Amino acid sequence: MEEMDGRKGRIGRRPHEGREIPIPDPLSPDTPKDRVLRWLAEGAIRPLGVVPWGSNYTFLAAVYHDAVAGLAIYKPQRGEQPLWDFPEGTLCDREVAAYVVSEALGWGLVPPTVLREHGPYGRGALQLFIDADPDAHYFTFCDEPALQPTLMRLAVFDLIVNNADRKAGHCLRDRSGRIWAIDHGICFHAEPKLRTVIWTYQGQPIPEDIVAEVRAFYERLRGDAALRAELGRLLRAEEMRALERRTADLLAHPVFPRPGPWRAVPWPMI
């Protein structure tokens, strides 16, 4: 059954119910990062089908480059639904900016993500597919002691990037047990927008090692011309200033926040 976008015209085709899609073996998240980024940036993209349930068009895609085949998630700009509070056509840029910030923090929370100017449906974000346990999400593993350092960093990450949609299902657990964070299209707004299911740590001091990592990121954000240029290509000037301000505020008051006066939890929560 063909799927149509009333604003943009034909954009894709949903797989028939019950039909198996032939896919190549996934490229491993343990593959050296520079190799993964080059594969994402230069590989040929073949959409395999539309990922269901999202409000925007998202494709599972096969990517082929230098005899390496793997899976990725492709989010074309033309498939983004307009939002009243975010500039139109910017969600794919924000997906990439979230990866850049995660890497600059040294936390590796976001799967490798690049911006492709000429994908099958035009400009869009391309992200390494994570082979995750389909039954796992934040609420199923949030109480595990061994995961607390990672989940605390994820809570701080969402505060820094001003994540307006941290659902439990946006926290993946891969087959090796590693936690990944996905779906960052509505982050980085200049106004406070934090909506998250991760309020577990509210009112608690942020651990000193995490604060030190945020401080190092803040110094890079202010003094690293390359990092500023990279983020500046993805975010607006007022959003860059807000990113710097949120980071500075966290360092001045290193405590996990409590829910604010706005709607603080996304819906649906999973």
PDB file of C-alpha atoms in Angstrom:
ATOM      1  CA  MET A   1       0.000   0.000   0.000  1.00  0.00           C
ATOM      2  CA  GLU A   2       1.496   3.301  -1.031  1.00  0.00           C
ATOM      3  CA  GLU A   3       1.827   6.019   1.575  1.00  0.00           C
ATOM      4  CA  MET A   4       1.192   9.577   0.473  1.00  0.00           C
ATOM      5  CA  ASP A   5       2.200  12.874   2.043  1.00  0.00           C
ATOM      6  CA  GLY A   6      -0.527  15.374   1.263  1.00  0.00           C
ATOM      7  CA  ARG A   7       1.853  18.328   1.406  1.00  0.00           C
ATOM      8  CA  LYS A   8       4.790  16.856  -0.461  1.00  0.00           C
ATOM      9  CA  GLY A   9       3.399  14.124  -2.741  1.00  0.00           C
ATOM     10  CA  ARG A  10       4.495  10.507  -2.854  1.00  0.00           C
ATOM     11  CA  ILE A  11       7.366   9.703  -0.521  1.00  0.00           C
ATOM     12  CA  GLY A  12       7.429   6.009   0.169  1.00  0.00           C
ATOM     13  CA  ARG A  13       5.809   2.613   0.327  1.00  0.00           C
ATOM     14  CA  ARG A  14       4.940   0.699   3.464  1.00  0.00           C
ATOM     15  CA  PRO A  15       5.899  -2.983   3.569  1.00  0.00           C
ATOM     16  CA  HIS A  16       2.890  -5.297   3.267  1.00  0.00           C
ATOM     17  CA  GLU A  17       1.803  -6.726   6.586  1.00  0.00           C
ATOM     18  CA  GLY A  18       3.650  -9.932   7.354  1.00  0.00           C
ATOM     19  CA  ARG A  19       6.103  -9.556   4.475  1.00  0.00           C
ATOM     20  CA  GLU A  20       9.729 -10.167   5.367  1.00  0.00           C
ATOM     21  CA  ILE A  21      12.172  -7.507   4.152  1.00  0.00           C
ATOM     22  CA  PRO A  22      15.573  -8.870   3.066  1.00  0.00           C
ATOM     23  CA  ILE A  23      18.237  -6.941   4.943  1.00  0.00           C
ATOM     24  CA  PRO A  24      22.016  -7.114   5.042  1.00  0.00           C
ATOM     25  CA  ASP A  25      23.939  -7.928   8.189  1.00  0.00           C
ATOM     26  CA  PRO A  26      24.041  -4.806  10.373  1.00  0.00           C
ATOM     27  CA  LEU A  27      27.287  -2.916  10.760  1.00  0.00           C
ATOM     28  CA  SER A  28      28.268  -3.275  14.410  1.00  0.00           C
ATOM     29  CA  PRO A  29      28.252  -0.297  16.827  1.00  0.00           C
ATOM     30  CA  ASP A  30      31.699  -1.591  17.829  1.00  0.00           C
ATOM     31  CA  THR A  31      33.052  -0.829  14.357  1.00  0.00           C
ATOM     32  CA  PRO A  32      35.551   2.093  14.531  1.00  0.00           C
ATOM     33  CA  LYS A  33      33.581   5.330  14.564  1.00  0.00           C
ATOM     34  CA  ASP A  34      35.428   7.022  11.720  1.00  0.00           C
ATOM     35  CA  ARG A  35      34.662   4.025   9.501  1.00  0.00           C
ATOM     36  CA  VAL A  36      30.967   4.113  10.460  1.00  0.00           C
ATOM     37  CA  LEU A  37      30.734   7.851   9.769  1.00  0.00           C
ATOM     38  CA  ARG A  38      32.401   7.477   6.385  1.00  0.00           C
ATOM     39  CA  TRP A  39      30.056   4.598   5.540  1.00  0.00           C
ATOM     40  CA  LEU A  40      27.039   6.754   6.497  1.00  0.00           C
ATOM     41  CA  ALA A  41      28.323   9.837   4.687  1.00  0.00           C
ATOM     42  CA  GLU A  42      29.320   8.162   1.420  1.00  0.00           C
ATOM     43  CA  GLY A  43      27.285   4.978   1.109  1.00  0.00           C
ATOM     44  CA  ALA A  44      24.481   4.313  -1.350  1.00  0.00           C
ATOM     45  CA  ILE A  45      21.102   4.398   0.434  1.00  0.00           C
ATOM     46  CA  ARG A  46      18.303   1.984  -0.458  1.00  0.00           C
ATOM     47  CA  PRO A  47      15.071   2.462   1.530  1.00  0.00           C
ATOM     48  CA  LEU A  48      13.577  -0.846   2.650  1.00  0.00           C
ATOM     49  CA  GLY A  49      10.337   0.410   4.175  1.00  0.00           C
ATOM     50  CA  VAL A  50       8.704   3.002   6.370  1.00  0.00           C
ATOM     51  CA  VAL A  51       9.190   2.612  10.111  1.00  0.00           C
ATOM     52  CA  PRO A  52       5.634   2.687  11.565  1.00  0.00           C
ATOM     53  CA  TRP A  53       4.154   4.736  14.403  1.00  0.00           C
ATOM     54  CA  GLY A  54       6.230   7.894  13.986  1.00  0.00           C
ATOM     55  CA  SER A  55       4.661  11.273  13.224  1.00  0.00           C
ATOM     56  CA  ASN A  56       7.312  11.916  10.537  1.00  0.00           C
ATOM     57  CA  TYR A  57       8.424   9.722   7.655  1.00  0.00           C
ATOM     58  CA  THR A  58      11.260   7.498   8.862  1.00  0.00           C
ATOM     59  CA  PHE A  59      12.796   4.785   6.708  1.00  0.00           C
ATOM     60  CA  LEU A  60      14.746   1.666   7.493  1.00  0.00           C
ATOM     61  CA  ALA A  61      17.442   1.689   4.818  1.00  0.00           C
ATOM     62  CA  ALA A  62      20.249  -0.497   3.580  1.00  0.00           C
ATOM     63  CA  VAL A  63      23.534   1.352   3.070  1.00  0.00           C
ATOM     64  CA  TYR A  64      26.298   0.031   0.826  1.00  0.00           C
ATOM     65  CA  HIS A  65      29.858   1.361   0.712  1.00  0.00           C
ATOM     66  CA  ASP A  66      33.258  -0.231  -0.022  1.00  0.00           C
ATOM     67  CA  ALA A  67      31.816  -3.754   0.055  1.00  0.00           C
ATOM     68  CA  VAL A  68      30.250  -3.073   3.468  1.00  0.00           C
ATOM     69  CA  ALA A  69      26.482  -3.405   3.791  1.00  0.00           C
ATOM     70  CA  GLY A  70      24.508  -2.426   6.851  1.00  0.00           C
ATOM     71  CA  LEU A  71      21.332  -0.855   8.150  1.00  0.00           C
ATOM     72  CA  ALA A  72      20.539   2.754   8.930  1.00  0.00           C
ATOM     73  CA  ILE A  73      17.594   4.964   9.809  1.00  0.00           C
ATOM     74  CA  TYR A  74      16.919   7.638   7.195  1.00  0.00           C
ATOM     75  CA  LYS A  75      14.817  10.694   8.144  1.00  0.00           C
ATOM     76  CA  PRO A  76      14.256  12.922   5.099  1.00  0.00           C
ATOM     77  CA  GLN A  77      13.558  16.602   5.597  1.00  0.00           C
ATOM     78  CA  ARG A  78      10.612  16.496   3.198  1.00  0.00           C
ATOM     79  CA  GLY A  79       8.877  13.928   5.398  1.00  0.00           C
ATOM     80  CA  GLU A  80       8.863  16.149   8.492  1.00  0.00           C
ATOM     81  CA  GLN A  81       5.464  17.300   9.725  1.00  0.00           C
ATOM     82  CA  PRO A  82       5.345  21.037  10.537  1.00  0.00           C
ATOM     83  CA  LEU A  83       5.386  22.007  14.219  1.00  0.00           C
ATOM     84  CA  TRP A  84       4.088  25.305  15.509  1.00  0.00           C
ATOM     85  CA  ASP A  85       7.073  25.897  17.795  1.00  0.00           C
ATOM     86  CA  PHE A  86      10.015  24.585  15.730  1.00  0.00           C
ATOM     87  CA  PRO A  87      11.227  26.046  12.433  1.00  0.00           C
ATOM     88  CA  GLU A  88      10.014  23.946   9.500  1.00  0.00           C
ATOM     89  CA  GLY A  89      12.529  21.624   7.916  1.00  0.00           C
ATOM     90  CA  THR A  90      15.036  21.619  10.787  1.00  0.00           C
ATOM     91  CA  LEU A  91      14.363  18.317  12.554  1.00  0.00           C
ATOM     92  CA  CYS A  92      17.009  16.398  10.619  1.00  0.00           C
ATOM     93  CA  ASP A  93      19.603  19.054  11.538  1.00  0.00           C
ATOM     94  CA  ARG A  94      18.719  18.647  15.209  1.00  0.00           C
ATOM     95  CA  GLU A  95      19.152  14.875  14.965  1.00  0.00           C
ATOM     96  CA  VAL A  96      22.722  15.454  13.803  1.00  0.00           C
ATOM     97  CA  ALA A  97      23.367  18.198  16.375  1.00  0.00           C
ATOM     98  CA  ALA A  98      22.371  15.789  19.166  1.00  0.00           C
ATOM     99  CA  TYR A  99      25.010  13.336  17.956  1.00  0.00           C
ATOM    100  CA  VAL A 100      27.627  16.103  17.814  1.00  0.00           C
ATOM    101  CA  VAL A 101      26.880  17.164  21.402  1.00  0.00           C
ATOM    102  CA  SER A 102      26.869  13.565  22.669  1.00  0.00           C
ATOM    103  CA  GLU A 103      30.302  13.031  21.129  1.00  0.00           C
ATOM    104  CA  ALA A 104      31.654  16.355  22.398  1.00  0.00           C
ATOM    105  CA  LEU A 105      30.595  15.312  25.902  1.00  0.00           C
ATOM    106  CA  GLY A 106      32.399  11.994  25.394  1.00  0.00           C
ATOM    107  CA  TRP A 107      29.295  10.018  26.314  1.00  0.00           C
ATOM    108  CA  GLY A 108      28.510   8.077  23.120  1.00  0.00           C
ATOM    109  CA  LEU A 109      24.777   8.066  23.834  1.00  0.00           C
ATOM    110  CA  VAL A 110      23.544   8.819  20.312  1.00  0.00           C
ATOM    111  CA  PRO A 111      24.253   6.406  17.445  1.00  0.00           C
ATOM    112  CA  PRO A 112      26.529   7.784  14.706  1.00  0.00           C
ATOM    113  CA  THR A 113      24.489  10.239  12.647  1.00  0.00           C
ATOM    114  CA  VAL A 114      25.275  12.325   9.565  1.00  0.00           C
ATOM    115  CA  LEU A 115      23.439  14.782   7.345  1.00  0.00           C
ATOM    116  CA  ARG A 116      23.009  13.621   3.755  1.00  0.00           C
ATOM    117  CA  GLU A 117      22.216  16.383   1.270  1.00  0.00           C
ATOM    118  CA  HIS A 118      21.157  14.057  -1.562  1.00  0.00           C
ATOM    119  CA  GLY A 119      19.391  10.992  -0.213  1.00  0.00           C
ATOM    120  CA  PRO A 120      16.696   9.008  -2.056  1.00  0.00           C
ATOM    121  CA  TYR A 121      14.066  11.504  -0.849  1.00  0.00           C
ATOM    122  CA  GLY A 122      16.423  14.444  -0.609  1.00  0.00           C
ATOM    123  CA  ARG A 123      18.175  16.032   2.340  1.00  0.00           C
ATOM    124  CA  GLY A 124      17.938  14.151   5.619  1.00  0.00           C
ATOM    125  CA  ALA A 125      19.593  12.588   8.650  1.00  0.00           C
ATOM    126  CA  LEU A 126      21.102   9.116   8.361  1.00  0.00           C
ATOM    127  CA  GLN A 127      21.768   7.218  11.590  1.00  0.00           C
ATOM    128  CA  LEU A 128      23.300   3.828  12.282  1.00  0.00           C
ATOM    129  CA  PHE A 129      20.550   1.303  12.996  1.00  0.00           C
ATOM    130  CA  ILE A 130      20.734  -0.192  16.488  1.00  0.00           C
ATOM    131  CA  ASP A 131      19.728  -3.836  16.763  1.00  0.00           C
ATOM    132  CA  ALA A 132      17.829  -3.412  20.011  1.00  0.00           C
ATOM    133  CA  ASP A 133      15.762  -5.654  22.224  1.00  0.00           C
ATOM    134  CA  PRO A 134      12.194  -4.763  21.107  1.00  0.00           C
ATOM    135  CA  ASP A 135      10.793  -5.374  24.578  1.00  0.00           C
ATOM    136  CA  ALA A 136      13.278  -3.119  26.401  1.00  0.00           C
ATOM    137  CA  HIS A 137      12.803   0.581  27.113  1.00  0.00           C
ATOM    138  CA  TYR A 138      13.585   3.040  29.904  1.00  0.00           C
ATOM    139  CA  PHE A 139      10.895   1.731  32.269  1.00  0.00           C
ATOM    140  CA  THR A 140      12.111  -1.873  31.943  1.00  0.00           C
ATOM    141  CA  PHE A 141      15.715  -1.161  32.935  1.00  0.00           C
ATOM    142  CA  CYS A 142      15.688   2.147  34.829  1.00  0.00           C
ATOM    143  CA  ASP A 143      16.167   0.492  38.236  1.00  0.00           C
ATOM    144  CA  GLU A 144      19.226  -1.579  37.318  1.00  0.00           C
ATOM    145  CA  PRO A 145      22.150  -0.389  39.481  1.00  0.00           C
ATOM    146  CA  ALA A 146      24.785  -0.975  36.794  1.00  0.00           C
ATOM    147  CA  LEU A 147      22.982   1.379  34.401  1.00  0.00           C
ATOM    148  CA  GLN A 148      22.641   4.349  36.752  1.00  0.00           C
ATOM    149  CA  PRO A 149      25.788   6.208  35.563  1.00  0.00           C
ATOM    150  CA  THR A 150      24.613   5.969  31.937  1.00  0.00           C
ATOM    151  CA  LEU A 151      21.025   6.942  32.738  1.00  0.00           C
ATOM    152  CA  MET A 152      22.188   9.893  34.834  1.00  0.00           C
ATOM    153  CA  ARG A 153      24.258  11.091  31.884  1.00  0.00           C
ATOM    154  CA  LEU A 154      21.242  10.664  29.641  1.00  0.00           C
ATOM    155  CA  ALA A 155      19.145  12.818  31.991  1.00  0.00           C
ATOM    156  CA  VAL A 156      21.844  15.526  31.942  1.00  0.00           C
ATOM    157  CA  PHE A 157      22.180  15.226  28.165  1.00  0.00           C
ATOM    158  CA  ASP A 158      18.445  15.857  27.731  1.00  0.00           C
ATOM    159  CA  LEU A 159      18.691  18.904  29.953  1.00  0.00           C
ATOM    160  CA  ILE A 160      21.599  20.307  27.941  1.00  0.00           C
ATOM    161  CA  VAL A 161      19.967  19.731  24.547  1.00  0.00           C
ATOM    162  CA  ASN A 162      16.527  20.750  25.863  1.00  0.00           C
ATOM    163  CA  ASN A 163      14.847  17.546  24.714  1.00  0.00           C
ATOM    164  CA  ALA A 164      11.121  18.079  24.256  1.00  0.00           C
ATOM    165  CA  ASP A 165      10.288  14.412  23.679  1.00  0.00           C
ATOM    166  CA  ARG A 166      12.253  11.853  25.729  1.00  0.00           C
ATOM    167  CA  LYS A 167       9.900   8.893  25.618  1.00  0.00           C
ATOM    168  CA  ALA A 168      10.809   5.604  27.283  1.00  0.00           C
ATOM    169  CA  GLY A 169      10.921   3.978  23.855  1.00  0.00           C
ATOM    170  CA  HIS A 170      13.573   6.449  22.731  1.00  0.00           C
ATOM    171  CA  CYS A 171      15.989   4.653  25.071  1.00  0.00           C
ATOM    172  CA  LEU A 172      17.236   1.480  23.392  1.00  0.00           C
ATOM    173  CA  ARG A 173      19.152  -1.461  24.793  1.00  0.00           C
ATOM    174  CA  ASP A 174      21.203  -3.281  22.194  1.00  0.00           C
ATOM    175  CA  ARG A 175      21.987  -6.982  22.176  1.00  0.00           C
ATOM    176  CA  SER A 176      25.182  -6.418  24.172  1.00  0.00           C
ATOM    177  CA  GLY A 177      23.326  -4.433  26.856  1.00  0.00           C
ATOM    178  CA  ARG A 178      24.498  -0.960  25.823  1.00  0.00           C
ATOM    179  CA  ILE A 179      22.029   1.917  26.165  1.00  0.00           C
ATOM    180  CA  TRP A 180      21.416   4.250  23.217  1.00  0.00           C
ATOM    181  CA  ALA A 181      19.329   7.406  22.871  1.00  0.00           C
ATOM    182  CA  ILE A 182      17.421   8.121  19.651  1.00  0.00           C
ATOM    183  CA  ASP A 183      14.843  10.544  18.191  1.00  0.00           C
ATOM    184  CA  HIS A 184      16.225  14.031  18.840  1.00  0.00           C
ATOM    185  CA  GLY A 185      14.352  15.994  16.199  1.00  0.00           C
ATOM    186  CA  ILE A 186      12.688  18.306  18.696  1.00  0.00           C
ATOM    187  CA  CYS A 187      15.660  19.393  20.756  1.00  0.00           C
ATOM    188  CA  PHE A 188      17.664  22.618  21.059  1.00  0.00           C
ATOM    189  CA  HIS A 189      14.755  25.081  21.198  1.00  0.00           C
ATOM    190  CA  ALA A 190      15.831  28.436  22.591  1.00  0.00           C
ATOM    191  CA  GLU A 191      12.935  28.383  25.101  1.00  0.00           C
ATOM    192  CA  PRO A 192      12.620  25.798  27.917  1.00  0.00           C
ATOM    193  CA  LYS A 193      10.926  22.702  26.483  1.00  0.00           C
ATOM    194  CA  LEU A 194      12.187  19.766  28.565  1.00  0.00           C
ATOM    195  CA  ARG A 195       9.699  16.892  28.422  1.00  0.00           C
ATOM    196  CA  THR A 196      11.004  13.545  29.600  1.00  0.00           C
ATOM    197  CA  VAL A 197      10.104  10.344  31.410  1.00  0.00           C
ATOM    198  CA  ILE A 198      13.443  10.501  33.263  1.00  0.00           C
ATOM    199  CA  TRP A 199      12.559  12.289  36.503  1.00  0.00           C
ATOM    200  CA  THR A 200      14.082   9.550  38.674  1.00  0.00           C
ATOM    201  CA  TYR A 201      16.893  11.765  39.941  1.00  0.00           C
ATOM    202  CA  GLN A 202      15.003  15.017  40.503  1.00  0.00           C
ATOM    203  CA  GLY A 203      16.482  17.130  43.297  1.00  0.00           C
ATOM    204  CA  GLN A 204      19.613  14.966  43.615  1.00  0.00           C
ATOM    205  CA  PRO A 205      23.106  16.424  43.169  1.00  0.00           C
ATOM    206  CA  ILE A 206      24.668  15.587  39.820  1.00  0.00           C
ATOM    207  CA  PRO A 207      27.725  13.383  40.468  1.00  0.00           C
ATOM    208  CA  GLU A 208      31.073  15.187  40.355  1.00  0.00           C
ATOM    209  CA  ASP A 209      32.472  13.093  37.494  1.00  0.00           C
ATOM    210  CA  ILE A 210      29.499  14.028  35.302  1.00  0.00           C
ATOM    211  CA  VAL A 211      29.860  17.696  36.253  1.00  0.00           C
ATOM    212  CA  ALA A 212      33.537  17.555  35.280  1.00  0.00           C
ATOM    213  CA  GLU A 213      32.616  16.129  31.882  1.00  0.00           C
ATOM    214  CA  VAL A 214      30.005  18.842  31.354  1.00  0.00           C
ATOM    215  CA  ARG A 215      32.560  21.494  32.341  1.00  0.00           C
ATOM    216  CA  ALA A 216      35.002  20.162  29.740  1.00  0.00           C
ATOM    217  CA  PHE A 217      32.221  20.293  27.141  1.00  0.00           C
ATOM    218  CA  TYR A 218      31.374  23.866  28.137  1.00  0.00           C
ATOM    219  CA  GLU A 219      34.989  24.915  27.671  1.00  0.00           C
ATOM    220  CA  ARG A 220      35.003  23.287  24.241  1.00  0.00           C
ATOM    221  CA  LEU A 221      31.685  24.884  23.370  1.00  0.00           C
ATOM    222  CA  ARG A 222      33.109  28.326  24.128  1.00  0.00           C
ATOM    223  CA  GLY A 223      36.604  27.880  22.742  1.00  0.00           C
ATOM    224  CA  ASP A 224      36.628  25.169  20.079  1.00  0.00           C
ATOM    225  CA  ALA A 225      36.076  26.941  16.758  1.00  0.00           C
ATOM    226  CA  ALA A 226      35.534  23.682  14.857  1.00  0.00           C
ATOM    227  CA  LEU A 227      32.846  22.479  17.270  1.00  0.00           C
ATOM    228  CA  ARG A 228      31.096  25.842  17.203  1.00  0.00           C
ATOM    229  CA  ALA A 229      31.191  25.909  13.407  1.00  0.00           C
ATOM    230  CA  GLU A 230      29.781  22.389  13.165  1.00  0.00           C
ATOM    231  CA  LEU A 231      26.911  23.135  15.534  1.00  0.00           C
ATOM    232  CA  GLY A 232      26.418  26.563  13.964  1.00  0.00           C
ATOM    233  CA  ARG A 233      25.636  24.906  10.629  1.00  0.00           C
ATOM    234  CA  LEU A 234      22.894  22.878  12.300  1.00  0.00           C
ATOM    235  CA  LEU A 235      21.369  25.298  14.813  1.00  0.00           C
ATOM    236  CA  ARG A 236      20.260  28.928  14.773  1.00  0.00           C
ATOM    237  CA  ALA A 237      22.246  31.623  16.550  1.00  0.00           C
ATOM    238  CA  GLU A 238      19.690  31.969  19.359  1.00  0.00           C
ATOM    239  CA  GLU A 239      19.698  28.195  19.837  1.00  0.00           C
ATOM    240  CA  MET A 240      23.480  28.180  20.126  1.00  0.00           C
ATOM    241  CA  ARG A 241      23.297  30.899  22.778  1.00  0.00           C
ATOM    242  CA  ALA A 242      20.615  28.935  24.642  1.00  0.00           C
ATOM    243  CA  LEU A 243      22.734  25.762  24.510  1.00  0.00           C
ATOM    244  CA  GLU A 244      25.637  27.623  26.065  1.00  0.00           C
ATOM    245  CA  ARG A 245      23.367  29.218  28.675  1.00  0.00           C
ATOM    246  CA  ARG A 246      21.768  25.906  29.709  1.00  0.00           C
ATOM    247  CA  THR A 247      25.189  24.325  30.116  1.00  0.00           C
ATOM    248  CA  ALA A 248      26.444  27.250  32.195  1.00  0.00           C
ATOM    249  CA  ASP A 249      23.311  27.132  34.383  1.00  0.00           C
ATOM    250  CA  LEU A 250      23.818  23.421  35.020  1.00  0.00           C
ATOM    251  CA  LEU A 251      27.405  24.028  36.109  1.00  0.00           C
ATOM    252  CA  ALA A 252      26.306  26.850  38.405  1.00  0.00           C
ATOM    253  CA  HIS A 253      23.622  24.652  39.992  1.00  0.00           C
ATOM    254  CA  PRO A 254      24.588  20.976  39.474  1.00  0.00           C
ATOM    255  CA  VAL A 255      21.343  19.395  40.636  1.00  0.00           C
ATOM    256  CA  PHE A 256      18.960  17.232  38.627  1.00  0.00           C
ATOM    257  CA  PRO A 257      15.932  19.436  37.892  1.00  0.00           C
ATOM    258  CA  ARG A 258      12.380  18.922  39.034  1.00  0.00           C
ATOM    259  CA  PRO A 259       9.463  19.076  36.597  1.00  0.00           C
ATOM    260  CA  GLY A 260       8.719  22.650  35.582  1.00  0.00           C
ATOM    261  CA  PRO A 261       5.381  24.468  35.270  1.00  0.00           C
ATOM    262  CA  TRP A 262       4.980  23.361  31.640  1.00  0.00           C
ATOM    263  CA  ARG A 263       3.916  19.859  30.547  1.00  0.00           C
ATOM    264  CA  ALA A 264       6.943  17.906  31.722  1.00  0.00           C
ATOM    265  CA  VAL A 265       6.189  14.380  30.444  1.00  0.00           C
ATOM    266  CA  PRO A 266       5.727  13.430  26.772  1.00  0.00           C
ATOM    267  CA  TRP A 267       2.692  11.557  25.531  1.00  0.00           C
ATOM    268  CA  PRO A 268       2.580   8.715  24.861  1.00  0.00           C
ATOM    269  CA  MET A 269       5.205   7.946  27.487  1.00  0.00           C
ATOM    270  CA  ILE A 270       6.562   4.909  25.629  1.00  0.00           C
TER     271      ILE A 270
END
